């Protein structure tokens, strides 16, 4: 009898864990994904027509950015009706169809939910603004101003995008608070009516069958109830760990402890929808908020994972592309999010520079980045087009649609460029929202060739598109597809523990980690972050243990596929190499007779 375990045998052994821990999420920005109607704006029917593409790529969960009724001042992050669909995207009927089609493909659908604020055009705000005595007045955060006549804002709180977050309402002579832009008034969650109403909204979509929510700026929901000034901080510009800037922190306006309690309340609500007998029914909550990993962990629970399931850790985006820096990041995430918690790995989204551009449009680096993202212990988030290396679009000032860019519009263009670089694209966000590049035709197959897309299609779409990349075995698309397949096939990749290879055992430019399952499946990942060939000795002993190491996958074209893998071995520039360590049987396995 063979002493070596085959990968397929392992695949049947590990006990299942919640689907959301093992899944791979793909963010669809509805406006830019696929237009079925020819108006130049992506829509839900368009998304339905591309579900097969996502399934073929190997995606398991789709996160949809907002498609609700909205004046679209912040492209849907300003909602005026939470339980309906904006007409340019479709209707509730089309949404239900989309959900059925997603589930038919055994995929999950997670919606973006903006709890923190509504649109200024929401009927609730209109009512609230109609008079101080209006019953909806207290649904938002209103304060009297300082100085005689109340003409100065109530305190020094700034919004996340700069400038005071307080806006004077002339008719009622009070100020309303916005964490983001002036047309996105914050709801007042200290009013129980508001909370109940928003819980109803969540239930509306959960009852329809959605698999969870991505919670927009969830750390801004509760502010300091005493409206104390935000303290001084030694910080000029915001970063992924601390959003304070211009020497003022956000301590009173972000990550207030009441938000952690709120996260637990939300968890209790979604847990009502999961049945113990059907683990697939569990609904997931993914928090978008900013802070150090320690602070963000508090959204998932202190001792127990009893609050949000996942939280974005945007620190990933700020880490230099080097083995020591990535190693440090993994060490930190593993320490702060040990099992049963799980970190997330995200590199691009609709608010930040496209990763491919950040990596200097170098496909080798992009492949290595995806290799890391899809093999490390965590839930990966892929942004539409990331799998084909879509790059940051060049947007002319006249084409600017992003409300943040317009808000900062008075700053000269050159300064905006510098600021945008320093904030990883957070203040001119159109460049990462250009239409998906499906094929080489005019308008890249996103809309009809004669239509004018809402944002211009990238110039490189004739070369960079899904059709072209699907034909090539060495494309970035192919790399994603293969990695996603391996992730599904090998339990060590989607549920295994992670152990870093001691750095003394590898060259400085090489990062190594092992993922393993209790049943003995062991995969070794080696990542060369340099543009030079790196030689190394296998960091596992194969001579006395009879272990054998074989290549499963590489991001580089490997001429020799020697089996077993030789030690010392070689890594190509920017190569990500996945090896399987096959050990002799250590005991009976599920497939062995008892
Ligand atoms: C989040 C969204 C962003 C939006 C903002 C206000 O950061 O990702 O796109 O503009 O919140 O809702």
PDB file of C-alpha atoms in Angstrom, residues 211-478:
ATOM      1  CA  UNK A 211     -25.897  36.136   2.429  1.00  0.00           C
ATOM      2  CA  UNK A 212     -24.661  39.129   4.365  1.00  0.00           C
ATOM      3  CA  UNK A 213     -23.517  42.718   4.333  1.00  0.00           C
ATOM      4  CA  UNK A 214     -20.401  44.757   3.861  1.00  0.00           C
ATOM      5  CA  UNK A 215     -20.919  47.579   6.346  1.00  0.00           C
ATOM      6  CA  UNK A 216     -19.865  50.972   5.055  1.00  0.00           C
ATOM      7  CA  UNK A 217     -17.806  53.152   7.458  1.00  0.00           C
ATOM      8  CA  UNK A 218     -19.207  51.231  10.386  1.00  0.00           C
ATOM      9  CA  UNK A 219     -16.694  52.817  12.769  1.00  0.00           C
ATOM     10  CA  UNK A 220     -18.356  56.196  12.321  1.00  0.00           C
ATOM     11  CA  UNK A 221     -21.867  55.203  13.448  1.00  0.00           C
ATOM     12  CA  UNK A 222     -21.491  56.405  17.061  1.00  0.00           C
ATOM     13  CA  UNK A 223     -19.747  59.616  18.031  1.00  0.00           C
ATOM     14  CA  UNK A 224     -18.896  60.899  21.467  1.00  0.00           C
ATOM     15  CA  UNK A 225     -22.245  61.572  23.189  1.00  0.00           C
ATOM     16  CA  UNK A 226     -20.790  64.653  24.916  1.00  0.00           C
ATOM     17  CA  UNK A 227     -19.552  66.173  21.663  1.00  0.00           C
ATOM     18  CA  UNK A 228     -16.085  66.798  23.062  1.00  0.00           C
ATOM     19  CA  UNK A 229     -13.437  68.215  20.737  1.00  0.00           C
ATOM     20  CA  UNK A 230     -11.152  65.834  18.914  1.00  0.00           C
ATOM     21  CA  UNK A 231      -7.670  65.998  20.465  1.00  0.00           C
ATOM     22  CA  UNK A 232      -4.416  67.058  18.839  1.00  0.00           C
ATOM     23  CA  UNK A 233      -2.308  64.408  17.121  1.00  0.00           C
ATOM     24  CA  UNK A 234       1.175  64.567  15.575  1.00  0.00           C
ATOM     25  CA  UNK A 235      -0.025  63.705  12.121  1.00  0.00           C
ATOM     26  CA  UNK A 236      -0.217  65.617   8.878  1.00  0.00           C
ATOM     27  CA  UNK A 237      -1.796  63.061   6.571  1.00  0.00           C
ATOM     28  CA  UNK A 238      -4.130  60.132   7.208  1.00  0.00           C
ATOM     29  CA  UNK A 239      -2.938  56.569   6.682  1.00  0.00           C
ATOM     30  CA  UNK A 240      -4.557  53.136   6.669  1.00  0.00           C
ATOM     31  CA  UNK A 241      -4.112  52.740  10.432  1.00  0.00           C
ATOM     32  CA  UNK A 242      -5.034  56.201  11.603  1.00  0.00           C
ATOM     33  CA  UNK A 243      -7.333  58.553   9.763  1.00  0.00           C
ATOM     34  CA  UNK A 244      -6.375  61.596  11.828  1.00  0.00           C
ATOM     35  CA  UNK A 245      -4.822  64.388   9.768  1.00  0.00           C
ATOM     36  CA  UNK A 246      -3.761  68.020   9.870  1.00  0.00           C
ATOM     37  CA  UNK A 247      -2.828  67.483  13.512  1.00  0.00           C
ATOM     38  CA  UNK A 248      -6.285  66.452  14.626  1.00  0.00           C
ATOM     39  CA  UNK A 249      -7.328  62.945  15.595  1.00  0.00           C
ATOM     40  CA  UNK A 250     -10.720  61.336  15.043  1.00  0.00           C
ATOM     41  CA  UNK A 251     -10.893  59.920  18.537  1.00  0.00           C
ATOM     42  CA  UNK A 252     -14.378  61.286  19.306  1.00  0.00           C
ATOM     43  CA  UNK A 253     -15.825  60.516  15.887  1.00  0.00           C
ATOM     44  CA  UNK A 254     -14.420  57.132  14.883  1.00  0.00           C
ATOM     45  CA  UNK A 255     -14.191  53.729  16.542  1.00  0.00           C
ATOM     46  CA  UNK A 256     -16.081  54.994  19.595  1.00  0.00           C
ATOM     47  CA  UNK A 257     -16.558  52.004  21.982  1.00  0.00           C
ATOM     48  CA  UNK A 258     -20.316  52.090  21.366  1.00  0.00           C
ATOM     49  CA  UNK A 259     -19.574  50.898  17.828  1.00  0.00           C
ATOM     50  CA  UNK A 260     -18.138  47.650  19.196  1.00  0.00           C
ATOM     51  CA  UNK A 261     -21.356  47.040  21.105  1.00  0.00           C
ATOM     52  CA  UNK A 262     -23.340  47.843  17.988  1.00  0.00           C
ATOM     53  CA  UNK A 263     -21.294  45.238  16.082  1.00  0.00           C
ATOM     54  CA  UNK A 264     -22.476  42.625  18.600  1.00  0.00           C
ATOM     55  CA  UNK A 265     -26.089  43.712  18.211  1.00  0.00           C
ATOM     56  CA  UNK A 266     -25.796  43.372  14.452  1.00  0.00           C
ATOM     57  CA  UNK A 267     -24.324  39.907  14.890  1.00  0.00           C
ATOM     58  CA  UNK A 268     -27.247  38.816  17.040  1.00  0.00           C
ATOM     59  CA  UNK A 269     -29.608  40.014  14.352  1.00  0.00           C
ATOM     60  CA  UNK A 270     -27.979  38.118  11.482  1.00  0.00           C
ATOM     61  CA  UNK A 271     -27.497  35.036  13.656  1.00  0.00           C
ATOM     62  CA  UNK A 272     -31.279  34.728  13.852  1.00  0.00           C
ATOM     63  CA  UNK A 273     -31.088  33.781  10.198  1.00  0.00           C
ATOM     64  CA  UNK A 274     -28.590  30.947  10.453  1.00  0.00           C
ATOM     65  CA  UNK A 275     -29.736  27.488  11.249  1.00  0.00           C
ATOM     66  CA  UNK A 276     -27.406  25.097  13.051  1.00  0.00           C
ATOM     67  CA  UNK A 277     -28.390  22.225  10.821  1.00  0.00           C
ATOM     68  CA  UNK A 278     -27.417  24.171   7.732  1.00  0.00           C
ATOM     69  CA  UNK A 279     -24.021  25.906   8.032  1.00  0.00           C
ATOM     70  CA  UNK A 280     -24.461  27.394   4.602  1.00  0.00           C
ATOM     71  CA  UNK A 281     -27.343  29.527   5.917  1.00  0.00           C
ATOM     72  CA  UNK A 282     -25.003  31.653   8.032  1.00  0.00           C
ATOM     73  CA  UNK A 283     -25.069  35.359   7.083  1.00  0.00           C
ATOM     74  CA  UNK A 284     -21.861  37.305   7.194  1.00  0.00           C
ATOM     75  CA  UNK A 285     -20.996  40.830   8.361  1.00  0.00           C
ATOM     76  CA  UNK A 286     -17.903  42.528   6.966  1.00  0.00           C
ATOM     77  CA  UNK A 287     -16.913  45.837   8.510  1.00  0.00           C
ATOM     78  CA  UNK A 288     -15.319  48.733   6.721  1.00  0.00           C
ATOM     79  CA  UNK A 289     -13.567  50.907   9.215  1.00  0.00           C
ATOM     80  CA  UNK A 290     -10.084  52.261   9.747  1.00  0.00           C
ATOM     81  CA  UNK A 291      -7.627  51.780  12.543  1.00  0.00           C
ATOM     82  CA  UNK A 292      -4.800  49.619  13.791  1.00  0.00           C
ATOM     83  CA  UNK A 293      -5.349  45.851  13.624  1.00  0.00           C
ATOM     84  CA  UNK A 294      -5.830  45.810  17.434  1.00  0.00           C
ATOM     85  CA  UNK A 295      -8.639  48.350  17.231  1.00  0.00           C
ATOM     86  CA  UNK A 296     -10.219  46.611  14.259  1.00  0.00           C
ATOM     87  CA  UNK A 297     -10.154  43.269  16.053  1.00  0.00           C
ATOM     88  CA  UNK A 298     -12.542  44.729  18.630  1.00  0.00           C
ATOM     89  CA  UNK A 299     -15.236  44.803  15.933  1.00  0.00           C
ATOM     90  CA  UNK A 300     -14.993  41.018  15.693  1.00  0.00           C
ATOM     91  CA  UNK A 301     -15.234  40.396  19.434  1.00  0.00           C
ATOM     92  CA  UNK A 302     -12.898  40.557  22.409  1.00  0.00           C
ATOM     93  CA  UNK A 303     -12.536  37.053  23.816  1.00  0.00           C
ATOM     94  CA  UNK A 304     -15.077  35.433  21.568  1.00  0.00           C
ATOM     95  CA  UNK A 305     -15.883  35.945  17.921  1.00  0.00           C
ATOM     96  CA  UNK A 306     -19.347  37.275  18.735  1.00  0.00           C
ATOM     97  CA  UNK A 307     -19.516  40.450  16.626  1.00  0.00           C
ATOM     98  CA  UNK A 308     -18.635  41.162  12.975  1.00  0.00           C
ATOM     99  CA  UNK A 309     -17.354  38.093  11.168  1.00  0.00           C
ATOM    100  CA  UNK A 310     -14.723  39.957   9.199  1.00  0.00           C
ATOM    101  CA  UNK A 311     -13.211  43.393   9.078  1.00  0.00           C
ATOM    102  CA  UNK A 312     -11.134  44.963   6.328  1.00  0.00           C
ATOM    103  CA  UNK A 313      -7.492  45.385   7.252  1.00  0.00           C
ATOM    104  CA  UNK A 314      -6.393  48.091   4.861  1.00  0.00           C
ATOM    105  CA  UNK A 315      -2.896  47.994   6.256  1.00  0.00           C
ATOM    106  CA  UNK A 316      -2.158  45.428   3.531  1.00  0.00           C
ATOM    107  CA  UNK A 317      -2.200  48.235   0.988  1.00  0.00           C
ATOM    108  CA  UNK A 318       0.370  50.315   2.824  1.00  0.00           C
ATOM    109  CA  UNK A 319       3.013  47.630   3.203  1.00  0.00           C
ATOM    110  CA  UNK A 320       6.128  47.839   0.993  1.00  0.00           C
ATOM    111  CA  UNK A 321       6.459  45.068  -1.577  1.00  0.00           C
ATOM    112  CA  UNK A 322       9.225  43.146   0.161  1.00  0.00           C
ATOM    113  CA  UNK A 323       9.618  39.843   1.959  1.00  0.00           C
ATOM    114  CA  UNK A 324      10.450  41.347   5.395  1.00  0.00           C
ATOM    115  CA  UNK A 325       7.489  43.761   5.219  1.00  0.00           C
ATOM    116  CA  UNK A 326       5.019  41.072   4.153  1.00  0.00           C
ATOM    117  CA  UNK A 327       6.401  38.794   6.821  1.00  0.00           C
ATOM    118  CA  UNK A 328       5.864  41.416   9.500  1.00  0.00           C
ATOM    119  CA  UNK A 329       2.312  41.938   8.290  1.00  0.00           C
ATOM    120  CA  UNK A 330       1.506  38.239   8.486  1.00  0.00           C
ATOM    121  CA  UNK A 331       3.066  38.042  11.954  1.00  0.00           C
ATOM    122  CA  UNK A 332       0.918  40.924  13.124  1.00  0.00           C
ATOM    123  CA  UNK A 333      -2.325  39.666  11.574  1.00  0.00           C
ATOM    124  CA  UNK A 334      -1.735  36.160  12.936  1.00  0.00           C
ATOM    125  CA  UNK A 335      -1.116  37.567  16.386  1.00  0.00           C
ATOM    126  CA  UNK A 336      -4.133  39.860  16.408  1.00  0.00           C
ATOM    127  CA  UNK A 337      -6.507  37.549  14.519  1.00  0.00           C
ATOM    128  CA  UNK A 338      -5.619  34.037  15.721  1.00  0.00           C
ATOM    129  CA  UNK A 339      -8.110  31.258  14.906  1.00  0.00           C
ATOM    130  CA  UNK A 340     -11.071  31.190  15.328  1.00  0.00           C
ATOM    131  CA  UNK A 341     -10.700  34.815  14.165  1.00  0.00           C
ATOM    132  CA  UNK A 342      -9.519  35.286  10.639  1.00  0.00           C
ATOM    133  CA  UNK A 343      -7.852  38.252   8.930  1.00  0.00           C
ATOM    134  CA  UNK A 344      -8.789  39.665   5.545  1.00  0.00           C
ATOM    135  CA  UNK A 345      -6.425  40.498   2.699  1.00  0.00           C
ATOM    136  CA  UNK A 346      -7.483  43.319   0.414  1.00  0.00           C
ATOM    137  CA  UNK A 347      -5.385  45.223  -2.115  1.00  0.00           C
ATOM    138  CA  UNK A 348      -7.804  47.193  -4.276  1.00  0.00           C
ATOM    139  CA  UNK A 349     -11.280  48.598  -4.035  1.00  0.00           C
ATOM    140  CA  UNK A 350     -13.421  51.421  -5.374  1.00  0.00           C
ATOM    141  CA  UNK A 351     -11.711  53.965  -3.088  1.00  0.00           C
ATOM    142  CA  UNK A 352      -8.040  53.229  -3.649  1.00  0.00           C
ATOM    143  CA  UNK A 353      -5.438  53.038  -6.423  1.00  0.00           C
ATOM    144  CA  UNK A 354      -5.619  49.891  -8.478  1.00  0.00           C
ATOM    145  CA  UNK A 355      -3.037  47.444  -7.211  1.00  0.00           C
ATOM    146  CA  UNK A 356      -1.669  46.707 -10.686  1.00  0.00           C
ATOM    147  CA  UNK A 357      -0.661  50.362 -11.024  1.00  0.00           C
ATOM    148  CA  UNK A 358       0.787  50.436  -7.522  1.00  0.00           C
ATOM    149  CA  UNK A 359       2.963  47.488  -8.546  1.00  0.00           C
ATOM    150  CA  UNK A 360       4.293  49.418 -11.520  1.00  0.00           C
ATOM    151  CA  UNK A 361       2.121  47.437 -13.977  1.00  0.00           C
ATOM    152  CA  UNK A 362       4.503  44.515 -13.556  1.00  0.00           C
ATOM    153  CA  UNK A 363       2.620  41.271 -14.220  1.00  0.00           C
ATOM    154  CA  UNK A 364       5.204  39.206 -12.344  1.00  0.00           C
ATOM    155  CA  UNK A 365       4.640  41.284  -9.230  1.00  0.00           C
ATOM    156  CA  UNK A 366       0.871  41.144  -9.679  1.00  0.00           C
ATOM    157  CA  UNK A 367       1.032  37.353  -9.924  1.00  0.00           C
ATOM    158  CA  UNK A 368       3.161  37.154  -6.797  1.00  0.00           C
ATOM    159  CA  UNK A 369       0.749  39.470  -5.007  1.00  0.00           C
ATOM    160  CA  UNK A 370      -2.227  37.294  -5.917  1.00  0.00           C
ATOM    161  CA  UNK A 371      -0.226  34.212  -4.950  1.00  0.00           C
ATOM    162  CA  UNK A 372       0.270  35.686  -1.499  1.00  0.00           C
ATOM    163  CA  UNK A 373      -3.322  36.854  -1.177  1.00  0.00           C
ATOM    164  CA  UNK A 374      -4.780  33.494  -2.150  1.00  0.00           C
ATOM    165  CA  UNK A 375      -2.452  31.245  -0.169  1.00  0.00           C
ATOM    166  CA  UNK A 376      -2.019  33.106   3.121  1.00  0.00           C
ATOM    167  CA  UNK A 377      -4.481  32.437   5.988  1.00  0.00           C
ATOM    168  CA  UNK A 378      -7.274  34.936   5.490  1.00  0.00           C
ATOM    169  CA  UNK A 379     -10.274  35.874   3.419  1.00  0.00           C
ATOM    170  CA  UNK A 380      -9.193  37.445   0.123  1.00  0.00           C
ATOM    171  CA  UNK A 381     -11.104  40.310  -1.497  1.00  0.00           C
ATOM    172  CA  UNK A 382     -10.579  40.782  -5.225  1.00  0.00           C
ATOM    173  CA  UNK A 383     -11.750  43.968  -6.923  1.00  0.00           C
ATOM    174  CA  UNK A 384     -13.339  43.657 -10.368  1.00  0.00           C
ATOM    175  CA  UNK A 385     -10.673  43.718 -13.073  1.00  0.00           C
ATOM    176  CA  UNK A 386      -7.859  43.020 -10.624  1.00  0.00           C
ATOM    177  CA  UNK A 387      -7.646  39.520 -12.081  1.00  0.00           C
ATOM    178  CA  UNK A 388      -6.672  40.885 -15.493  1.00  0.00           C
ATOM    179  CA  UNK A 389      -4.432  43.668 -14.224  1.00  0.00           C
ATOM    180  CA  UNK A 390      -6.697  46.604 -14.945  1.00  0.00           C
ATOM    181  CA  UNK A 391      -4.762  49.731 -14.163  1.00  0.00           C
ATOM    182  CA  UNK A 392      -5.684  53.123 -12.832  1.00  0.00           C
ATOM    183  CA  UNK A 393      -7.614  55.050 -15.490  1.00  0.00           C
ATOM    184  CA  UNK A 394      -6.471  58.522 -16.492  1.00  0.00           C
ATOM    185  CA  UNK A 395      -9.413  60.821 -15.901  1.00  0.00           C
ATOM    186  CA  UNK A 396      -9.502  64.284 -17.386  1.00  0.00           C
ATOM    187  CA  UNK A 397     -10.729  67.006 -15.003  1.00  0.00           C
ATOM    188  CA  UNK A 398     -13.869  67.440 -17.128  1.00  0.00           C
ATOM    189  CA  UNK A 399     -14.726  63.746 -16.690  1.00  0.00           C
ATOM    190  CA  UNK A 400     -14.401  63.831 -12.903  1.00  0.00           C
ATOM    191  CA  UNK A 401     -17.411  62.187 -11.283  1.00  0.00           C
ATOM    192  CA  UNK A 402     -16.083  61.424  -7.838  1.00  0.00           C
ATOM    193  CA  UNK A 403     -17.648  63.605  -5.173  1.00  0.00           C
ATOM    194  CA  UNK A 404     -14.500  63.552  -3.046  1.00  0.00           C
ATOM    195  CA  UNK A 405     -12.429  64.900  -5.932  1.00  0.00           C
ATOM    196  CA  UNK A 406     -15.043  67.593  -6.474  1.00  0.00           C
ATOM    197  CA  UNK A 407     -15.088  68.407  -2.792  1.00  0.00           C
ATOM    198  CA  UNK A 408     -11.352  69.014  -2.903  1.00  0.00           C
ATOM    199  CA  UNK A 409     -11.778  70.629  -6.316  1.00  0.00           C
ATOM    200  CA  UNK A 410     -10.479  74.037  -5.320  1.00  0.00           C
ATOM    201  CA  UNK A 411      -7.001  72.597  -4.717  1.00  0.00           C
ATOM    202  CA  UNK A 412      -4.766  72.968  -7.805  1.00  0.00           C
ATOM    203  CA  UNK A 413      -4.559  69.816  -9.982  1.00  0.00           C
ATOM    204  CA  UNK A 414      -0.845  69.283  -9.302  1.00  0.00           C
ATOM    205  CA  UNK A 415      -1.428  69.283  -5.545  1.00  0.00           C
ATOM    206  CA  UNK A 416      -4.355  66.867  -5.952  1.00  0.00           C
ATOM    207  CA  UNK A 417      -2.019  64.505  -7.776  1.00  0.00           C
ATOM    208  CA  UNK A 418       0.492  64.602  -4.932  1.00  0.00           C
ATOM    209  CA  UNK A 419      -2.209  64.273  -2.278  1.00  0.00           C
ATOM    210  CA  UNK A 420      -3.759  61.401  -4.175  1.00  0.00           C
ATOM    211  CA  UNK A 421      -0.429  59.595  -4.209  1.00  0.00           C
ATOM    212  CA  UNK A 422       0.050  60.164  -0.517  1.00  0.00           C
ATOM    213  CA  UNK A 423      -3.423  58.799   0.251  1.00  0.00           C
ATOM    214  CA  UNK A 424      -3.241  55.822  -2.130  1.00  0.00           C
ATOM    215  CA  UNK A 425      -5.850  57.253  -4.456  1.00  0.00           C
ATOM    216  CA  UNK A 426      -8.438  58.141  -1.832  1.00  0.00           C
ATOM    217  CA  UNK A 427      -9.223  61.611  -3.138  1.00  0.00           C
ATOM    218  CA  UNK A 428      -9.614  61.005  -6.875  1.00  0.00           C
ATOM    219  CA  UNK A 429     -11.435  57.717  -7.009  1.00  0.00           C
ATOM    220  CA  UNK A 430     -12.669  57.712 -10.603  1.00  0.00           C
ATOM    221  CA  UNK A 431      -9.404  56.209 -11.818  1.00  0.00           C
ATOM    222  CA  UNK A 432     -10.125  52.884 -10.132  1.00  0.00           C
ATOM    223  CA  UNK A 433     -13.768  52.807 -11.220  1.00  0.00           C
ATOM    224  CA  UNK A 434     -13.439  52.708 -15.011  1.00  0.00           C
ATOM    225  CA  UNK A 435     -15.550  50.141 -16.895  1.00  0.00           C
ATOM    226  CA  UNK A 436     -14.625  46.471 -16.786  1.00  0.00           C
ATOM    227  CA  UNK A 437     -12.578  45.394 -19.784  1.00  0.00           C
ATOM    228  CA  UNK A 438     -14.271  42.384 -21.307  1.00  0.00           C
ATOM    229  CA  UNK A 439     -12.973  42.361 -24.856  1.00  0.00           C
ATOM    230  CA  UNK A 440     -11.044  44.353 -27.435  1.00  0.00           C
ATOM    231  CA  UNK A 441     -14.055  46.025 -29.098  1.00  0.00           C
ATOM    232  CA  UNK A 442     -14.931  49.681 -28.749  1.00  0.00           C
ATOM    233  CA  UNK A 443     -16.033  50.316 -25.115  1.00  0.00           C
ATOM    234  CA  UNK A 444     -14.413  46.997 -24.177  1.00  0.00           C
ATOM    235  CA  UNK A 445     -17.673  45.027 -24.338  1.00  0.00           C
ATOM    236  CA  UNK A 446     -18.881  46.910 -21.239  1.00  0.00           C
ATOM    237  CA  UNK A 447     -21.632  48.689 -23.134  1.00  0.00           C
ATOM    238  CA  UNK A 448     -22.741  49.048 -26.728  1.00  0.00           C
ATOM    239  CA  UNK A 449     -19.977  50.434 -28.948  1.00  0.00           C
ATOM    240  CA  UNK A 450     -22.036  53.516 -29.766  1.00  0.00           C
ATOM    241  CA  UNK A 451     -22.891  54.294 -26.145  1.00  0.00           C
ATOM    242  CA  UNK A 452     -20.945  56.660 -23.958  1.00  0.00           C
ATOM    243  CA  UNK A 453     -19.872  54.922 -20.756  1.00  0.00           C
ATOM    244  CA  UNK A 454     -20.309  56.860 -17.537  1.00  0.00           C
ATOM    245  CA  UNK A 455     -16.522  56.917 -17.146  1.00  0.00           C
ATOM    246  CA  UNK A 456     -14.139  56.497 -20.082  1.00  0.00           C
ATOM    247  CA  UNK A 457     -12.872  52.990 -20.781  1.00  0.00           C
ATOM    248  CA  UNK A 458      -9.117  52.571 -20.207  1.00  0.00           C
ATOM    249  CA  UNK A 459      -7.048  53.073 -23.338  1.00  0.00           C
ATOM    250  CA  UNK A 460      -5.329  49.723 -22.948  1.00  0.00           C
ATOM    251  CA  UNK A 461      -8.578  47.743 -23.183  1.00  0.00           C
ATOM    252  CA  UNK A 462      -7.766  46.516 -26.691  1.00  0.00           C
ATOM    253  CA  UNK A 463      -4.901  44.546 -25.174  1.00  0.00           C
ATOM    254  CA  UNK A 464      -5.918  44.086 -21.563  1.00  0.00           C
ATOM    255  CA  UNK A 465      -9.275  42.346 -21.422  1.00  0.00           C
ATOM    256  CA  UNK A 466     -10.771  39.094 -20.173  1.00  0.00           C
ATOM    257  CA  UNK A 467     -11.134  37.555 -23.620  1.00  0.00           C
ATOM    258  CA  UNK A 468      -7.471  38.037 -24.502  1.00  0.00           C
ATOM    259  CA  UNK A 469      -6.289  36.767 -21.130  1.00  0.00           C
ATOM    260  CA  UNK A 470      -8.499  33.701 -21.099  1.00  0.00           C
ATOM    261  CA  UNK A 471      -6.743  32.528 -24.240  1.00  0.00           C
ATOM    262  CA  UNK A 472      -3.272  32.648 -22.698  1.00  0.00           C
ATOM    263  CA  UNK A 473      -2.084  30.044 -20.240  1.00  0.00           C
ATOM    264  CA  UNK A 474       0.473  32.435 -18.740  1.00  0.00           C
ATOM    265  CA  UNK A 475      -1.849  35.410 -18.190  1.00  0.00           C
ATOM    266  CA  UNK A 476      -2.633  37.021 -14.858  1.00  0.00           C
ATOM    267  CA  UNK A 477      -6.200  35.747 -15.282  1.00  0.00           C
ATOM    268  CA  UNK A 478      -4.892  32.183 -15.627  1.00  0.00           C
TER     269      UNK A 478
END
